[in-house]
Amino acid sequence: MVIGLGLIGTGFMGKAHALAYRNARAVFGDLPETRLARLCDMPDERAQAMADQLGFASATGDWRALVADPAVDIVSITTPNGLHREMALAAIAAGKHVHCEKPLALRLEDAREMEAAAREAGVRTMVGYNYIHNPAIAHARKLVAEGAIGRPVHFRGWVDEDYQADPDLPWSWRATRAEAGLGTLGDLGCHLVSMSQILMGPIESLIADTQIIHADRPLPDGSGRAAVENEDAASAIIRYGSGAQGTLCSSRSAWGRKNRLDWELHGTKGMIAFGQERLNELQLYTNEGPAGRQGFRTILTGPEHPPYGAFCPAPGHQLGFGDLKTIEAAAFLRAIASGAPVFPDFTDALAIEAVIHAIDVSAREGRRVTL
Amino acid sequence: MVIGLGLIGTGFMGKAHALAYRNARAVFGDLPETRLARLCDMPDERAQAMADQLGFASATGDWRALVADPAVDIVSITTPNGLHREMALAAIAAGKHVHCEKPLALRLEDAREMEAAAREAGVRTMVGYNYIHNPAIAHARKLVAEGAIGRPVHFRGWVDEDYQADPDLPWSWRATRAEAGLGTLGDLGCHLVSMSQILMGPIESLIADTQIIHADRPLPDGSGRAAVENEDAASAIIRYGSGAQGTLCSSRSAWGRKNRLDWELHGTKGMIAFGQERLNELQLYTNEGPAGRQGFRTILTGPEHPPYGAFCPAPGHQLGFGDLKTIEAAAFLRAIASGAPVFPDFTDALAIEAVIHAIDVSAREGRRVTL
Amino acid sequence: MVIGLGLIGTGFMGKAHALAYRNARAVFGDLPETRLARLCDMPDERAQAMADQLGFASATGDWRALVADPAVDIVSITTPNGLHREMALAAIAAGKHVHCEKPLALRLEDAREMEAAAREAGVRTMVGYNYIHNPAIAHARKLVAEGAIGRPVHFRGWVDEDYQADPDLPWSWRATRAEAGLGTLGDLGCHLVSMSQILMGPIESLIADTQIIHADRPLPDGSGRAAVENEDAASAIIRYGSGAQGTLCSSRSAWGRKNRLDWELHGTKGMIAFGQERLNELQLYTNEGPAGRQGFRTILTGPEHPPYGAFCPAPGHQLGFGDLKTIEAAAFLRAIASGAPVFPDFTDALAIEAVIHAIDVSAREGRRVTL
Amino acid sequence: MVIGLGLIGTGFMGKAHALAYRNARAVFGDLPETRLARLCDMPDERAQAMADQLGFASATGDWRALVADPAVDIVSITTPNGLHREMALAAIAAGKHVHCEKPLALRLEDAREMEAAAREAGVRTMVGYNYIHNPAIAHARKLVAEGAIGRPVHFRGWVDEDYQADPDLPWSWRATRAEAGLGTLGDLGCHLVSMSQILMGPIESLIADTQIIHADRPLPDGSGRAAVENEDAASAIIRYGSGAQGTLCSSRSAWGRKNRLDWELHGTKGMIAFGQERLNELQLYTNEGPAGRQGFRTILTGPEHPPYGAFCPAPGHQLGFGDLKTIEAAAFLRAIASGAPVFPDFTDALAIEAVIHAIDVSAREGRRVTL
């Protein structure tokens, strides 16, 4: 079995997808052969140059040509979020499997349309919530499943960066509802929700508030200032279907946070905590043994925490961001080959993204929103 | 000038008050002489033994006798929270200055009564929100005042312990609204609010939710189980009068947290973060200098951070919990001697405690509460 | 039983001794009553002012008068190190118990003379290696004794500060062999050796090297530069009597280190690590349980770690530098009252200080030194 | 230009080399095209299977065939250390460039022979001291070069793991001088020396001691116990050519250390510290700005720290072990294409490895060894 990849976009995420698919089988071994079939970017020259660098067999400046290409089995969509919908629908219509970057779409109704189309077409889908593929996260889930911390009762998460912290940063399309959709919730918040979903299960309802920290920003051409329309920060208090509660917080204007995605999971017998900026560590506290010897322990990931061992047989050597993307690609390839389910597909992603829109609605309408 | 201390209660906080007043002048020098005049506990024998150990001139089992004693200028109230009101009102009526442990009272109306009485009587008051007396906190305030992190725009705080985390812990009066009042909000949450007030100013409104994690607990006599009436965990999303926003979270059932009181203050030019379990450290990030050299720095308190130097002329030697209490006592003594204001007096504490009750109301009534 | 304290010196350590003796019985209860009998400093006025502030019954500018005072049972010596010998010998000759700050003396032969005098006179002695009185250290010793980390096989320690790191700091007497004796070894290194002794037992032999980082410094009067005669940094590789090995390192010119005294103790079944700048934490790793759950755990001290509970019944509230000094004073008072041994007395301190001199000799003579 | 890679060995390091060369051009762009030409392992079947997984054009069970293959330009040697010499000499004799894993050889005379052969043949060489290729290390070097911490005066490093910590681990060839050569020094110590060389320059002389912690181990067949011949732990005190001093320590029996390679570099104006288990962080302290704001800052690597940006345009996303190997392969490819020097080639590696042998000699002979 040979699976052909068609990649649309060669920016941050495009390159990450290319490297991930390039490496997945070399790392894991037990995967179908993957062919880097076609790459699309604009203009043609850039597409060709990137195809050459990244090792794709062909290149095009026309994404519809890529979607139509019979050598392409998976369409990877890594373009700006506002373009996902049209590309995904076209790929689904062409019967391709789709690997789409997060979030699915700017508006929830678009995400719903994409999910329905994929479900009806029966193609396989995957959405790029890559932080959940960390062996440390897999280990956290295993610890919870084994009862190491008892029944999960409370969850708190934070996802922060500082790319919009500077008040003097010029205004851009990122500040508009029309082009960017949500603010920090769409960029960062959905990552946190993906963690919450995989660790705690579905959210039942929430109350929330959002904040525009920098009300306007200078126009790049110096002609004045323009309003920021979407939230810089958001906070929600959530109730899970399980009866647990918690909080989710996000800011894109949090100085010093470069890729913070921290969470803590409170159980009846212990606690687990994690921070993405130290992605190879997991903090575990259990109410076991003599009280005087209890404390949070720092578990450094290693071969005991699959699939770390596929990368390195020695503990403590550290996986990186790219490695998590390779695990994600491998999961999708394995799912396509075996027919087994994969997380998060478009249906899972829809549930994830419904939460960030519910936060937005709750904040705007000042009421509890039930999911 | 000699100031006589009358201390009611010799438990955790009673001993802490005794040591603090015993030491304040020795540490600071520039304070009025303090006489440990009288101590009250029950029964008389315990009062006498503790007076002997702690160095009080006399002892009594009758707190009204202490309040009436002309040798007593300050009445320190360190008894269970439900007793604060009656004792404080009596002390105020007797014209004494009152140093009361937090929270002022179980119910907000009681706190209001105490505040009004003190204000009308013109006595000096102080409430034991001792964590705000940390030199690290004073330094944080100075950094903010100097503009080191620009305009404060967001605040997040957490105060957690694990003393009610064990599901098998027997039921006690702590679980009742009548005897204990609020749950984690009264024990811990108000400490966090005191930080929020001193760092960010008054809260304007909030939405909140609370959670009873352990619905019932075994009765100590083995005769069955009884309901837990007050919250194990609470979360609030707040709006400050300044326009800033934030979140406040508290749990008394958070395994592994022994005295967590962490916060982070987001500014337009930087961020400050703090954790009470490492009370001698402050984290500071500023958007200054080459981007490649930026990072959170760990400032270890020392003589540069008053009043650390009163305890030790060398940095990094670490203050402890007791030292913060000594700073608190010194602040009260200095205020009494000079007539200068002190924070937090009963009026300040009422504002602090209004917030935890607002959280409770918001959670019970499912609506935004304005303060 | 009432024990009278005579304190010589009211600087950093003098004040620390005063507070410690002032508080020991109030904190611990089970101690003899302590009377702050007399204080000596120069001139008389300063002595009187400090006696007033610290609560001493009388004051003098003449230390010999203090030593001779029948109200004085313990002489606390907190003067510059070069003065310890004469004062200690006089106090011993007067039959007083002696609490002397570390190190005993500038030269090893002086320390030997002091130790012999104390031993022959039968007075009780104590030397101010106060970091070993930390409940975290007591817990480390207990863990080792209980076999939690198996047989101790290796020890590494570092004690660093930055008070001589600045190349532009003016020259002072601290730089001279005659007045200051050793450099970083005398100021800091001996603290580390005290840890090594109490945790690992006696050192058998060592090889070492020392370094003068700043060869000369500007004279304060601007008249030129003068040579630094004693070491800024020192390193030793040691062999213990037990067969274990290890390293000891010290620098007084290590930027950013404010009171670093870190160590790690390697055992055959685990490891313990500690850092003085976070004195309420102990790191413990044990080879127990599933490999995937192993990790260094941070044990936060609390009532489970005596004598923490004498200060505070709640864990995680943090002891400070002054509290360790109170534990030290209490240990000496208890020893005097009970006749029980105390660590470190002059004999123990002599063994500690023999090591720093051996490091100096090894470095100067380029050979292994056996102790 | 197309460069053909021949890889000998497909274990931990073999796979790492394969992935690194597979990815280098895709990551960096500005590199010659690399062809995974041939792979060697034993038996033939494994070689074929791994060639298939890793994407090599052909496979062989005979390393001499690989060396002779005209499609092979670089020979990567990732076999057990005892085999490096013969393979490298053959590859050099065949005029191939050689990328050899560390250390070059078990014995220093073998390393010397290899270095001389490579130098005389004029082929390009590279040795796998991959931790020095970390952007954090490059940034540390830049900070030093820019004078951020003044003149480097002291260096301390530790490299520890726990793979030989368990006393019950069976005896193996690793314990023999004949087959394994040095113990912890050969496995781990040389990594630390590579850091020391690149950060501090050449070492002039040293004194050292080594320790066999587990004198013997059980034979795997249960027939008794056999002696451990090489060191479990080693410590050295070094003098640099620059006049700086320092210490180097290593243990393979340090419980809890999974891939520790920590160091601290003391300068006259500041300090830099690093730990490999958190390879994306650098600690920096500088004596700048108000004293009360000074502290160690944690710099999280990002695009400001080349070549991080080749992997990811966003800071804080974390590189992993494999990424460092990709940087190493890229450096070698770039050097081959451009003729520019590369670090560490065989000559550099010889200097690195001379230090670990000097430590061994110093420990065995009890004397200072000059390099």
Short mmCIF file of C-alpha atoms in Angstrom, two decimals, chain A residues 11-13 15 19 21-23 25-30 33 50 52-55 131 161-162 256 258-259 276-281 283 298 300 309-323, chain D residues 11-13 15 19 21-23 25-30 33 50 52-55 131 161-162 256 258-259 276-281 283 298 300 309-323:
data_model
loop_
_atom_site.label_atom_id
_atom_site.label_comp_id
_atom_site.label_asym_id
_atom_site.label_seq_id
_atom_site.Cartn_x
_atom_site.Cartn_y
_atom_site.Cartn_z
CA GLY A 11 4.42 27.97 5.69
CA PHE A 12 4.99 27.04 9.34
CA MET A 13 2.48 24.21 9.29
CA LYS A 15 6.67 22.48 6.33
CA LEU A 19 8.54 16.68 7.44
CA TYR A 21 4.88 12.57 6.45
CA ARG A 22 8.39 12.32 5.14
CA ASN A 23 9.48 10.74 8.41
CA ARG A 25 7.33 5.46 8.27
CA ALA A 26 11.08 5.78 8.84
CA VAL A 27 10.40 6.41 12.51
CA PHE A 28 7.66 3.84 13.10
CA GLY A 29 8.34 1.14 10.52
CA ASP A 30 4.87 -0.39 10.73
CA GLU A 33 4.71 3.65 2.41
CA MET A 50 9.52 24.12 -2.00
CA ASP A 52 12.37 20.53 -4.51
CA GLN A 53 13.45 21.33 -0.96
CA LEU A 54 10.89 19.16 0.76
CA GLY A 55 11.12 16.27 -1.67
CA TYR A 131 -0.11 18.66 21.27
CA GLU A 161 1.38 33.45 23.93
CA ASP A 162 2.63 36.99 23.56
CA GLY A 256 6.80 36.00 28.18
CA LYS A 258 5.92 31.64 24.06
CA ASN A 259 3.95 28.44 23.74
CA GLN A 276 3.86 22.55 26.92
CA GLU A 277 7.00 24.67 27.21
CA ARG A 278 8.52 21.64 28.93
CA LEU A 279 6.76 19.08 26.81
CA ASN A 280 8.88 16.14 27.91
CA GLU A 281 7.84 16.40 31.55
CA GLN A 283 4.12 16.26 37.10
CA THR A 298 8.75 15.17 37.55
CA LEU A 300 10.77 12.74 32.22
CA GLY A 309 10.70 4.75 21.93
CA ALA A 310 10.10 4.92 18.20
CA PHE A 311 12.23 8.06 18.18
CA CYS A 312 14.83 7.16 20.76
CA PRO A 313 15.50 4.16 22.99
CA ALA A 314 16.98 6.27 25.81
CA PRO A 315 14.92 8.34 28.26
CA GLY A 316 15.38 12.04 28.80
CA HIS A 317 16.63 12.77 25.32
CA GLN A 318 13.63 14.99 24.56
CA LEU A 319 11.18 15.00 21.71
CA GLY A 320 10.44 18.23 19.90
CA PHE A 321 7.52 19.93 18.24
CA GLY A 322 8.26 18.24 14.92
CA ASP A 323 8.23 14.82 16.53
CA GLY D 11 20.60 1.00 16.24
CA PHE D 12 19.89 4.11 18.35
CA MET D 13 22.47 6.23 16.56
CA LYS D 15 18.43 5.51 13.01
CA LEU D 19 16.62 10.56 9.94
CA TYR D 21 20.40 13.07 6.67
CA ARG D 22 16.94 12.33 5.36
CA ASN D 23 15.73 15.67 6.72
CA ARG D 25 17.96 19.58 3.21
CA ALA D 26 14.19 19.66 3.71
CA VAL D 27 14.73 21.60 6.91
CA PHE D 28 17.47 23.95 5.79
CA GLY D 29 16.96 24.30 2.05
CA ASP D 30 20.42 25.64 1.34
CA GLU D 33 20.88 17.12 -2.26
CA MET D 50 15.91 -1.25 7.71
CA ASP D 52 13.25 -0.27 3.33
CA GLN D 53 12.01 1.46 6.48
CA LEU D 54 14.53 4.26 6.46
CA GLY D 55 14.46 4.81 2.71
CA TYR D 131 24.62 18.31 22.01
CA GLU D 161 22.76 8.92 33.70
CA ASP D 162 21.47 5.99 35.69
CA GLY D 256 17.11 9.70 38.33
CA LYS D 258 18.25 10.29 32.40
CA ASN D 259 20.29 12.53 30.14
CA GLN D 276 20.35 19.06 28.65
CA GLU D 277 17.17 17.60 30.14
CA ARG D 278 15.62 21.00 29.36
CA LEU D 279 17.51 21.55 26.15
CA ASN D 280 15.39 24.45 24.95
CA GLU D 281 16.27 26.67 27.91
CA GLN D 283 19.74 30.47 32.16
CA THR D 298 15.12 31.53 31.59
CA LEU D 300 13.38 29.81 25.87
CA GLY D 309 14.03 29.04 12.88
CA ALA D 310 14.79 26.46 10.22
CA PHE D 311 12.62 24.05 12.18
CA CYS D 312 9.91 26.38 13.41
CA PRO D 313 9.19 30.10 13.07
CA ALA D 314 7.55 30.36 16.50
CA PRO D 315 9.47 30.46 19.81
CA GLY D 316 8.93 28.01 22.63
CA HIS D 317 7.82 25.14 20.44
CA GLN D 318 10.81 23.02 21.47
CA LEU D 319 13.38 21.19 19.44
CA GLY D 320 14.14 17.57 20.24
CA PHE D 321 17.11 15.26 20.24
CA GLY D 322 16.54 14.33 16.61
CA ASP D 323 16.57 17.96 15.56
#
